[in-house]
XYZ file of C-alpha atoms in Angstrom:
629
model
C -38.265 -89.851 -168.306
C -41.237 -91.980 -169.370
C -40.820 -91.408 -172.973
C -37.249 -92.876 -173.017
C -38.908 -96.087 -172.200
C -41.155 -96.255 -175.167
C -40.307 -99.093 -177.432
C -40.549 -96.931 -180.630
C -37.838 -94.501 -179.346
C -35.207 -97.070 -177.976
C -33.548 -97.508 -181.357
C -33.227 -93.590 -181.854
C -31.833 -93.570 -178.089
C -29.257 -96.104 -178.880
C -28.180 -94.491 -182.188
C -27.739 -91.140 -180.274
C -25.529 -92.841 -177.743
C -23.394 -94.338 -180.518
C -23.260 -91.080 -182.410
C -22.403 -89.015 -179.301
C -18.515 -89.588 -179.458
C -18.359 -88.730 -183.094
C -20.339 -85.618 -182.647
C -18.335 -84.565 -179.645
C -15.206 -85.262 -181.819
C -16.546 -83.115 -184.825
C -17.267 -80.151 -182.590
C -13.929 -79.932 -180.983
C -12.073 -80.504 -184.156
C -14.192 -77.606 -185.610
C -13.440 -75.525 -182.503
C -9.824 -76.393 -182.885
C -9.808 -75.245 -186.533
C -11.651 -72.017 -185.701
C -9.559 -70.961 -182.669
C -5.978 -72.125 -183.635
C -3.585 -71.470 -186.432
C -3.255 -74.960 -187.948
C -0.177 -75.608 -189.925
C -0.109 -76.324 -193.517
C 0.490 -80.118 -194.556
C 4.020 -78.970 -195.859
C 4.997 -77.362 -192.589
C 3.738 -80.420 -190.671
C 5.944 -82.619 -192.876
C 8.892 -80.371 -192.473
C 8.451 -80.270 -188.729
C 8.335 -84.027 -188.351
C 11.588 -84.376 -190.540
C 13.244 -82.061 -188.535
C 12.862 -84.055 -185.350
C 16.368 -85.838 -184.565
C 16.437 -89.576 -184.751
C 17.113 -89.792 -180.936
C 13.802 -87.895 -180.056
C 11.897 -90.538 -182.153
C 13.715 -93.434 -180.395
C 13.203 -91.989 -176.956
C 9.505 -91.387 -177.710
C 9.236 -95.163 -178.810
C 11.044 -96.339 -175.670
C 8.834 -93.971 -173.472
C 5.605 -95.616 -175.363
C 6.878 -99.011 -174.505
C 7.313 -98.108 -170.928
C 3.735 -96.666 -170.977
C 2.334 -99.668 -172.379
C 4.199 -102.022 -169.993
C 2.706 -99.992 -167.108
C -0.754 -100.550 -168.500
C -0.221 -104.338 -168.875
C 0.710 -104.263 -165.050
C -2.408 -102.376 -164.533
C -4.278 -105.208 -166.131
C -2.701 -107.609 -164.068
C -3.845 -105.980 -160.873
C -7.364 -105.948 -162.176
C -7.180 -109.627 -162.977
C -6.225 -110.363 -159.354
C -9.046 -108.176 -157.845
C -11.725 -110.139 -160.122
C -9.900 -113.439 -159.562
C -10.005 -114.493 -163.127
C -7.014 -116.867 -162.606
C -5.072 -115.070 -165.277
C -1.921 -113.158 -163.834
C 0.990 -113.679 -165.984
C 2.666 -112.541 -169.205
C -0.125 -113.467 -171.444
C -2.603 -111.438 -169.446
C -0.425 -108.487 -169.380
C 0.313 -108.516 -173.189
C -3.615 -109.066 -173.749
C -4.190 -106.015 -171.676
C -1.670 -103.837 -173.497
C -3.058 -104.897 -176.945
C -6.627 -104.442 -175.834
C -5.865 -100.849 -174.700
C -3.927 -100.059 -177.874
C -6.812 -101.322 -179.837
C -9.628 -99.623 -177.759
C -7.941 -96.292 -177.419
C -7.671 -95.888 -181.126
C -10.991 -97.217 -182.171
C -13.021 -95.712 -179.291
C -16.055 -97.172 -177.545
C -13.792 -98.643 -175.127
C -15.966 -100.875 -173.120
C -17.124 -102.745 -176.192
C -13.736 -102.942 -178.075
C -11.733 -103.484 -174.923
C -14.095 -106.502 -173.880
C -13.768 -108.052 -177.212
C -10.006 -107.596 -177.511
C -9.339 -109.337 -174.080
C -11.807 -112.029 -174.805
C -10.215 -112.693 -178.161
C -6.569 -112.662 -176.837
C -7.206 -114.760 -173.800
C -8.552 -118.288 -174.202
C -10.446 -119.268 -171.301
C -11.667 -115.670 -170.313
C -15.406 -115.607 -170.642
C -17.186 -112.674 -172.331
C -18.707 -111.860 -168.915
C -15.306 -111.742 -167.322
C -13.841 -109.746 -170.289
C -16.538 -107.094 -169.581
C -16.069 -107.051 -165.927
C -12.405 -106.636 -166.582
C -12.685 -103.986 -168.945
C -15.191 -102.005 -166.987
C -13.077 -102.335 -163.775
C -9.954 -101.069 -165.704
C -11.967 -98.078 -167.334
C -13.514 -97.013 -163.884
C -10.280 -97.314 -161.737
C -8.228 -95.674 -164.532
C -10.646 -92.705 -164.614
C -10.402 -92.664 -160.853
C -6.604 -92.804 -160.665
C -6.603 -90.183 -163.677
C -8.741 -87.699 -161.647
C -6.236 -87.967 -158.619
C -3.307 -87.263 -160.913
C -5.207 -84.225 -162.430
C -5.986 -82.904 -159.049
C -2.383 -83.091 -158.306
C -1.575 -81.496 -161.600
C -4.092 -78.728 -160.784
C -2.191 -77.905 -157.343
C 1.336 -78.222 -159.027
C 0.657 -76.263 -162.091
C -2.863 -74.570 -162.104
C -4.029 -73.103 -165.454
C -5.642 -70.566 -163.236
C -5.228 -69.649 -159.525
C -8.735 -70.901 -158.428
C -8.164 -74.444 -159.831
C -5.579 -75.215 -157.107
C -8.328 -75.403 -154.506
C -10.426 -77.607 -156.751
C -7.444 -80.087 -156.992
C -7.268 -80.050 -153.324
C -10.927 -80.801 -152.834
C -10.633 -83.711 -155.259
C -7.617 -84.983 -153.326
C -9.568 -84.611 -150.200
C -12.666 -86.526 -151.568
C -10.439 -89.339 -153.067
C -8.764 -89.822 -149.420
C -12.285 -89.852 -148.057
C -13.349 -92.604 -150.649
C -10.358 -94.741 -149.787
C -11.292 -94.606 -146.152
C -14.982 -95.550 -146.887
C -13.860 -98.423 -149.111
C -11.503 -99.630 -146.136
C -14.510 -99.442 -143.603
C -16.960 -100.828 -146.077
C -15.050 -103.336 -148.420
C -18.451 -104.236 -149.742
C -21.137 -101.926 -150.854
C -24.614 -102.531 -152.187
C -25.847 -100.522 -155.026
C -29.372 -101.353 -156.035
C -29.356 -105.241 -156.452
C -25.549 -105.199 -157.123
C -22.870 -105.963 -154.404
C -19.843 -103.906 -155.215
C -16.390 -105.162 -153.830
C -13.914 -102.244 -153.583
C -10.194 -102.808 -154.683
C -7.998 -103.333 -151.481
C -5.924 -100.462 -150.332
C -2.853 -102.310 -151.847
C -4.681 -102.736 -155.195
C -5.588 -98.737 -155.069
C -1.719 -97.916 -154.504
C -0.680 -100.428 -157.266
C -3.382 -99.196 -159.670
C -2.322 -95.409 -158.773
C 1.278 -96.132 -159.166
C 1.049 -98.015 -162.707
C -1.667 -95.265 -163.802
C 0.985 -92.585 -162.818
C 3.734 -94.515 -164.615
C 1.687 -94.658 -167.852
C 0.744 -91.135 -167.758
C 4.301 -89.898 -167.089
C 5.693 -92.284 -169.919
C 3.013 -91.112 -172.324
C 3.660 -87.204 -171.484
C 7.502 -87.736 -171.913
C 6.955 -89.299 -175.385
C 4.869 -86.311 -176.324
C 7.323 -83.927 -174.920
C 10.266 -85.274 -176.693
C 8.444 -85.046 -180.054
C 7.424 -81.358 -179.632
C 9.536 -79.082 -181.900
C 12.005 -76.935 -180.171
C 9.551 -73.850 -181.182
C 7.102 -75.247 -178.651
C 9.322 -74.517 -175.744
C 7.158 -76.300 -173.214
C 8.714 -77.357 -169.816
C 8.349 -81.077 -168.939
C 6.494 -80.547 -165.676
C 4.202 -78.050 -167.416
C 3.379 -80.496 -170.281
C 2.917 -83.483 -167.787
C 0.203 -81.554 -165.877
C -1.566 -80.382 -169.096
C -1.173 -83.899 -170.752
C -2.982 -85.447 -167.635
C -5.868 -83.111 -167.562
C -6.183 -83.441 -171.405
C -6.141 -87.133 -171.206
C -8.926 -87.056 -168.680
C -11.095 -85.204 -170.938
C -10.396 -87.231 -173.983
C -11.088 -90.465 -172.119
C -14.512 -88.954 -170.806
C -15.494 -88.101 -174.334
C -15.318 -91.515 -175.670
C -14.135 -90.139 -178.889
C -12.175 -92.565 -181.145
C -8.466 -91.812 -179.860
C -9.762 -89.050 -178.017
C -9.182 -86.890 -181.289
C -10.511 -83.592 -180.873
C -11.086 -83.134 -177.224
C -7.374 -84.035 -176.594
C -5.814 -81.567 -179.059
C -8.370 -78.803 -178.057
C -7.631 -79.127 -174.331
C -3.777 -79.094 -174.781
C -3.903 -75.910 -176.918
C -6.016 -74.339 -174.218
C -3.628 -75.468 -171.472
C -0.476 -74.607 -173.134
C -1.390 -71.078 -174.576
C 2.317 -69.874 -174.673
C 3.384 -72.845 -177.111
C 2.983 -71.877 -180.847
C -0.122 -73.818 -182.151
C 1.605 -75.067 -185.298
C 4.399 -76.595 -183.205
C 1.966 -78.138 -180.743
C -0.104 -79.625 -183.639
C 3.044 -80.905 -185.265
C 4.218 -82.763 -181.982
C 0.689 -84.083 -181.533
C 0.659 -85.597 -185.050
C 4.044 -87.275 -184.344
C 2.819 -88.343 -180.949
C -0.242 -89.979 -182.479
C 2.094 -91.896 -184.869
C 4.151 -93.289 -182.176
C 1.751 -93.822 -179.322
C -1.569 -94.577 -181.293
C -0.817 -95.772 -184.919
C 1.947 -98.264 -184.158
C 0.348 -100.042 -181.071
C -2.907 -100.115 -183.017
C -1.262 -101.612 -185.867
C 0.463 -104.323 -183.449
C -2.803 -105.045 -181.527
C -4.583 -105.498 -184.751
C -1.946 -108.020 -185.815
C -2.399 -109.912 -182.545
C -6.159 -109.932 -182.884
C -5.785 -111.621 -186.285
C -3.356 -114.049 -185.019
C -4.013 -114.454 -181.101
C -1.617 -117.311 -180.950
C 1.259 -114.908 -181.086
C 0.494 -113.618 -177.692
C 0.830 -117.001 -175.803
C 3.367 -116.976 -172.981
C 6.296 -119.367 -172.857
C 6.176 -121.897 -170.085
C 8.296 -120.796 -167.277
C 10.530 -123.365 -165.352
C 8.726 -125.163 -162.651
C 10.131 -124.782 -159.161
C 10.241 -127.237 -156.514
C 7.826 -125.073 -154.371
C 5.256 -125.076 -157.295
C 5.610 -128.741 -157.481
C 4.424 -129.130 -153.942
C 1.582 -126.766 -154.518
C -0.694 -124.634 -152.430
C -4.244 -125.470 -151.401
C -7.002 -124.353 -149.094
C -8.621 -126.775 -146.846
C -11.634 -126.006 -144.431
C -11.352 -125.137 -140.850
C -12.505 -128.668 -140.115
C -8.985 -129.795 -141.422
C -7.562 -128.472 -138.239
C -5.253 -131.180 -136.690
C -6.147 -132.061 -133.169
C -2.429 -132.295 -132.336
C -1.764 -128.815 -133.539
C 0.920 -126.892 -131.330
C -1.383 -123.821 -130.802
C -4.947 -124.637 -129.638
C -5.981 -121.097 -130.334
C -5.809 -121.860 -134.014
C -9.338 -123.035 -133.490
C -10.379 -119.495 -133.811
C -10.582 -120.079 -137.606
C -13.758 -122.152 -136.894
C -15.401 -118.794 -136.333
C -13.840 -116.104 -138.322
C -13.994 -117.574 -141.807
C -10.403 -118.766 -141.858
C -9.054 -121.862 -143.487
C -6.137 -124.226 -143.190
C -3.698 -123.131 -145.975
C -1.257 -125.745 -147.099
C 2.089 -124.530 -148.599
C 3.790 -127.594 -149.757
C 4.207 -129.710 -146.673
C 3.629 -126.739 -144.496
C 0.172 -125.728 -143.006
C -0.961 -122.541 -141.502
C -4.047 -121.132 -139.992
C -4.974 -118.295 -142.558
C -7.584 -115.704 -142.618
C -8.005 -113.992 -146.032
C -9.571 -110.722 -145.332
C -10.182 -107.827 -147.942
C -7.058 -106.133 -147.102
C -4.684 -108.933 -145.858
C -3.730 -112.519 -145.708
C -3.094 -113.104 -142.180
C -1.317 -116.306 -140.674
C -2.376 -116.765 -137.362
C 0.138 -117.860 -134.693
C 2.940 -120.357 -135.729
C 2.509 -123.070 -138.428
C 0.203 -125.890 -137.697
C 2.792 -128.217 -139.085
C 5.969 -128.034 -141.285
C 8.685 -125.417 -141.095
C 7.900 -121.607 -140.500
C 10.880 -120.759 -142.906
C 9.091 -122.486 -145.853
C 5.938 -120.408 -145.572
C 7.076 -116.785 -145.678
C 7.735 -116.634 -149.492
C 4.437 -118.606 -150.379
C 2.363 -116.537 -147.872
C 3.633 -113.261 -149.571
C 2.917 -114.623 -152.875
C -0.598 -115.869 -151.873
C -1.277 -112.217 -150.578
C 0.277 -110.775 -153.643
C -2.263 -112.729 -155.808
C -5.023 -111.354 -153.986
C -3.773 -107.658 -154.110
C -3.434 -107.883 -150.107
C -0.750 -107.441 -147.544
C 0.772 -110.411 -145.860
C 1.576 -111.056 -142.293
C 2.066 -113.595 -139.418
C -0.041 -112.416 -136.347
C 0.808 -113.213 -132.812
C 3.687 -115.644 -133.746
C 6.221 -116.751 -131.300
C 9.761 -115.487 -130.874
C 11.092 -118.344 -132.897
C 8.939 -117.771 -135.919
C 9.649 -114.005 -135.723
C 13.394 -114.674 -135.598
C 13.075 -116.786 -138.843
C 10.798 -114.050 -140.413
C 13.427 -111.344 -139.559
C 16.262 -113.667 -141.107
C 13.998 -113.930 -144.355
C 14.016 -110.159 -144.595
C 10.558 -109.710 -142.987
C 9.866 -106.874 -140.531
C 8.901 -107.812 -136.961
C 7.236 -106.123 -134.178
C 6.537 -107.132 -130.599
C 2.700 -106.713 -129.876
C 1.585 -108.938 -126.999
C 2.581 -111.132 -124.167
C 0.921 -114.504 -123.796
C 0.305 -115.971 -120.239
C 0.811 -119.705 -119.873
C 0.948 -122.211 -117.229
C 1.214 -125.756 -116.638
C -2.067 -127.358 -115.233
C -0.345 -130.521 -114.042
C 1.886 -128.506 -111.785
C -0.509 -125.588 -110.812
C -1.753 -124.829 -107.391
C -3.360 -121.846 -105.689
C -0.673 -121.738 -103.133
C 2.353 -119.365 -102.784
C 2.644 -115.561 -102.099
C 2.284 -114.909 -105.948
C -1.361 -116.279 -106.029
C -2.449 -114.513 -102.955
C -5.006 -112.420 -104.837
C -6.268 -115.565 -106.584
C -6.953 -117.269 -103.284
C -8.806 -114.269 -102.014
C -10.959 -114.121 -105.316
C -11.669 -117.923 -105.063
C -12.662 -117.556 -101.342
C -15.173 -114.680 -102.372
C -16.726 -116.991 -104.943
C -16.874 -120.004 -102.614
C -18.621 -117.873 -99.833
C -21.058 -116.613 -102.321
C -22.215 -120.177 -102.924
C -21.083 -120.686 -106.535
C -21.119 -124.049 -108.048
C -18.246 -123.978 -110.748
C -17.641 -127.102 -112.592
C -16.895 -128.365 -116.328
C -20.118 -128.686 -118.336
C -21.572 -131.918 -119.259
C -22.584 -133.290 -122.610
C -25.722 -131.238 -123.184
C -24.891 -127.347 -122.912
C -27.589 -125.070 -121.818
C -27.303 -122.872 -124.811
C -30.508 -120.813 -124.124
C -29.241 -119.776 -120.675
C -25.644 -119.117 -122.039
C -27.193 -116.996 -124.840
C -29.197 -115.093 -122.162
C -25.791 -114.359 -120.149
C -24.158 -113.332 -123.171
C -26.830 -110.742 -124.062
C -26.755 -109.386 -120.527
C -22.986 -109.177 -120.717
C -23.154 -107.307 -124.125
C -25.742 -104.894 -122.754
C -23.116 -103.973 -119.809
C -20.019 -104.029 -121.654
C -20.823 -103.125 -125.362
C -20.987 -105.285 -128.617
C -18.552 -108.136 -128.443
C -15.296 -107.730 -130.548
C -14.700 -110.198 -133.287
C -12.247 -111.913 -135.581
C -9.430 -112.577 -133.227
C -11.716 -112.400 -130.156
C -14.389 -115.110 -129.482
C -18.273 -114.230 -129.750
C -21.065 -116.548 -128.511
C -22.328 -119.060 -131.363
C -23.583 -122.548 -130.358
C -21.834 -124.457 -133.044
C -18.605 -122.767 -132.431
C -18.665 -123.369 -128.562
C -19.828 -126.947 -129.126
C -16.240 -127.741 -130.289
C -14.746 -126.332 -127.209
C -14.185 -127.160 -123.624
C -16.833 -125.235 -121.253
C -17.123 -124.357 -117.569
C -20.230 -123.337 -116.066
C -20.915 -121.278 -113.041
C -24.291 -121.540 -111.180
C -25.717 -120.006 -108.154
C -28.854 -121.571 -106.719
C -29.457 -123.474 -109.847
C -29.078 -120.366 -112.035
C -26.443 -119.924 -114.692
C -24.479 -116.734 -113.947
C -21.297 -117.320 -116.177
C -19.375 -119.519 -118.280
C -15.930 -119.764 -119.771
C -14.683 -121.598 -123.009
C -11.292 -123.109 -123.822
C -9.827 -124.002 -127.312
C -8.647 -127.490 -127.013
C -5.990 -129.374 -128.571
C -4.122 -132.657 -127.648
C -1.510 -130.922 -125.560
C -2.844 -127.630 -124.820
C -6.051 -125.564 -124.057
C -6.408 -121.899 -124.517
C -9.003 -119.521 -122.731
C -11.412 -118.112 -125.194
C -14.629 -116.588 -123.934
C -15.537 -115.354 -120.418
C -19.019 -114.296 -119.934
C -20.477 -113.132 -116.384
C -23.843 -111.543 -115.653
C -23.625 -108.076 -114.199
C -23.598 -108.222 -110.600
C -22.251 -111.740 -110.422
C -20.315 -112.514 -107.169
C -16.789 -111.266 -106.868
C -14.305 -113.795 -108.006
C -16.552 -115.550 -110.446
C -14.291 -115.071 -113.408
C -11.352 -116.348 -111.456
C -13.341 -119.441 -110.177
C -14.189 -120.052 -113.933
C -10.606 -120.162 -115.014
C -9.375 -122.121 -112.043
C -11.949 -124.785 -112.661
C -10.883 -124.865 -116.384
C -7.242 -125.363 -115.094
C -8.222 -128.326 -112.984
C -10.252 -129.858 -115.793
C -7.196 -129.744 -118.059
C -4.982 -131.248 -115.448
C -7.462 -134.008 -115.055
C -7.199 -134.765 -118.917
C -3.359 -134.668 -118.695
C -2.930 -131.479 -120.489
C 0.522 -129.999 -119.903
C -0.063 -126.467 -121.062
C -2.882 -124.083 -120.711
C -2.860 -120.524 -122.128
C -4.754 -117.661 -120.617
C -4.330 -115.988 -124.055
C -2.412 -112.838 -124.644
C -2.442 -109.237 -123.202
C -1.163 -106.080 -125.036
C 2.541 -105.491 -124.850
C 2.940 -102.765 -122.244
C 5.291 -100.933 -124.542
C 2.773 -100.559 -127.081
C -0.655 -100.649 -125.665
C -0.916 -99.461 -121.953
C -4.320 -97.802 -122.663
C -5.900 -101.380 -123.704
C -4.825 -103.033 -120.535
C -7.761 -102.362 -118.317
C -7.176 -104.848 -115.650
C -6.657 -107.694 -118.265
C -2.969 -108.268 -117.266
C -3.914 -108.052 -113.682
C -6.533 -110.619 -113.859
C -4.225 -113.064 -115.697
C -1.282 -111.958 -113.409
C -3.206 -113.330 -110.300
C -2.571 -116.908 -111.746
C 1.245 -116.124 -111.817
C 1.759 -117.432 -115.332
C 4.982 -117.315 -117.345
C 4.689 -114.527 -119.977
C 5.962 -115.343 -123.555
C 6.373 -112.548 -126.082
C 4.182 -112.544 -129.289
C 5.007 -110.733 -132.563
C 3.578 -109.507 -135.910
C 5.707 -110.024 -138.962
C 5.203 -108.763 -142.404
C 7.376 -108.463 -145.630
C 7.724 -104.605 -145.245
C 6.650 -101.919 -143.005
C 3.831 -100.794 -145.533
C 2.312 -104.279 -145.437
C 2.826 -104.177 -141.552
C 0.842 -100.981 -141.335
C -1.920 -102.317 -143.762
C -2.151 -105.613 -141.820
C -2.502 -103.903 -138.348
C -5.109 -101.512 -139.772
C -7.070 -104.376 -140.981
C -6.901 -106.262 -137.872
C -8.104 -103.347 -135.968
C -11.094 -102.983 -138.399
C -11.864 -106.674 -138.211
C -11.749 -106.652 -134.359
C -13.917 -103.585 -133.958
C -16.205 -103.963 -136.889
C -16.558 -107.790 -137.209
C -19.152 -109.196 -139.707
C -22.198 -110.520 -138.225
C -22.023 -113.939 -136.444
C -23.053 -116.665 -139.130
C -25.631 -119.574 -138.426
C -24.184 -122.714 -137.022
C -23.786 -124.215 -140.340
C -21.435 -121.717 -141.730
C -18.574 -121.472 -139.035
C -18.536 -117.888 -138.400
C -16.261 -115.170 -136.289
C -13.933 -114.721 -132.988
C -12.188 -113.710 -129.306
C -13.138 -111.332 -126.639
C -11.935 -108.224 -124.754
C -11.487 -110.036 -121.448
C -9.308 -112.665 -122.952
C -7.131 -111.423 -125.831
C -7.075 -107.650 -126.111
C -3.625 -107.169 -127.760
C -5.142 -105.624 -131.088
C -8.071 -103.899 -129.620
C -8.348 -100.395 -128.481
C -9.666 -99.567 -124.875
C -13.224 -98.654 -124.458
C -14.233 -96.130 -121.828
C -15.290 -97.875 -118.619
């Protein structure tokens, strides 16, 4: 390997790399001539003339569909990279770049140049990243299509098993990308496309391959006698070999592979059909792309009419922009999970943008829920992500259903009025017993003063995690001083030693229970005493509503209850249903899977300056799976 690093040999190595595609093309064309009966020029002309006009028209239409799909493919890649280009001009530039590069070869170079030339404002680096992403993902999608072709129509019996192995490997890679959205490779940090993006890329790649294969099938002379499904499978495999070869236009490897995969078709008829196909699918698009490269102004998109919603705009604000008078205090969770306040016109939501989904938490912070569904779906679509409302109220869920969204009841939230609350009554008999146990154990439970004992609280949290396992995150609170400093805190001490604490999200008219951390072996009733003290502190400040957060809906998550509902029931709260809503069931499934991943595999808690992550199993487990005791 050392001799390749020699400065004297680098130009030679570069020339070899540039010459390799032409060498591959020459070898394949020589093999094609040696192993097949090539038709004479007169026979080729006669075969082309004999094709009826409707077949030429059908092939031209199929070519247009193929390139239209490729333009959509580019659009998905633009969204993944966040270039800001996601409209007709970007799609046309992608179509022209692919038409140019597939004919001239050296796709990474020619495709980058074409996209940079045709999209003013796109930097050369962005054009290169876009071209590399399109090439890599298209090869991956084509590999999956080829594996399906090997299973459906294997050239030999043993290749069906190889196709199945490829599909299993692709499914494993998709699962890995879901669990690890970012992967470090040497010094590079790679961000995988979302599952939504993968599905879209696979769909548009399949649409492209199907349309292109249909164009070739229509242009084959009748003597070829190849079934459409058989040709589709052979075309996908031959196209994969042609793309890997990097030969200009895939010439040589493409024809050689098709002749090998369709041995029953007369080679003369097959070559005639391939020549017609290259005229329609390669020469004409290449000519059009060449014209566009000479006059890039021709590709500019017409300005679309501006809608009222677009005039109002959409903008992201930091978590610090959370209003104090918000209807749901628990929206303060975005101070720790990397969320933001997202304004859609005059309406605002607490939004968490994750690799797979754009999740609006709870009800809107302000404005009207009905005016947020379409903008939220569009925001998620612009990120190649699913959209959902998570743990919204029945009113928002009803409006979502009326807007055509799918709705699923997932949780029940325990709420009470601190101004009217007392420990009396038969329904709170267990609470009184637990409070007596805590009092008899000598607990001193009271709201924290201005200076929080973060060192002692951190020690309690560490001991709690040792006993219960790592804290969940994202929708459940985790210990972090900066995060807790913006909450209402209740401390439980015994003989001057901190043994537990509870924290509450605080808004002007509502508090919500967030964290409970108690030392292992603490006296019975410590948790009840902490919450009871929090209720009294809320009443002292005139807060009319306190939420004990949510418990899993009994119909969906019995196994995740684990005493959570029993603990909250001891306070005899009112139970209000909570829902998840998404534009369709597929986005619903992706959103739920993403929430489960974020809860069980949260990112590390960030330093105090960064506003980190959120909520714990003893408060809000509605999306978390049960752990063994």
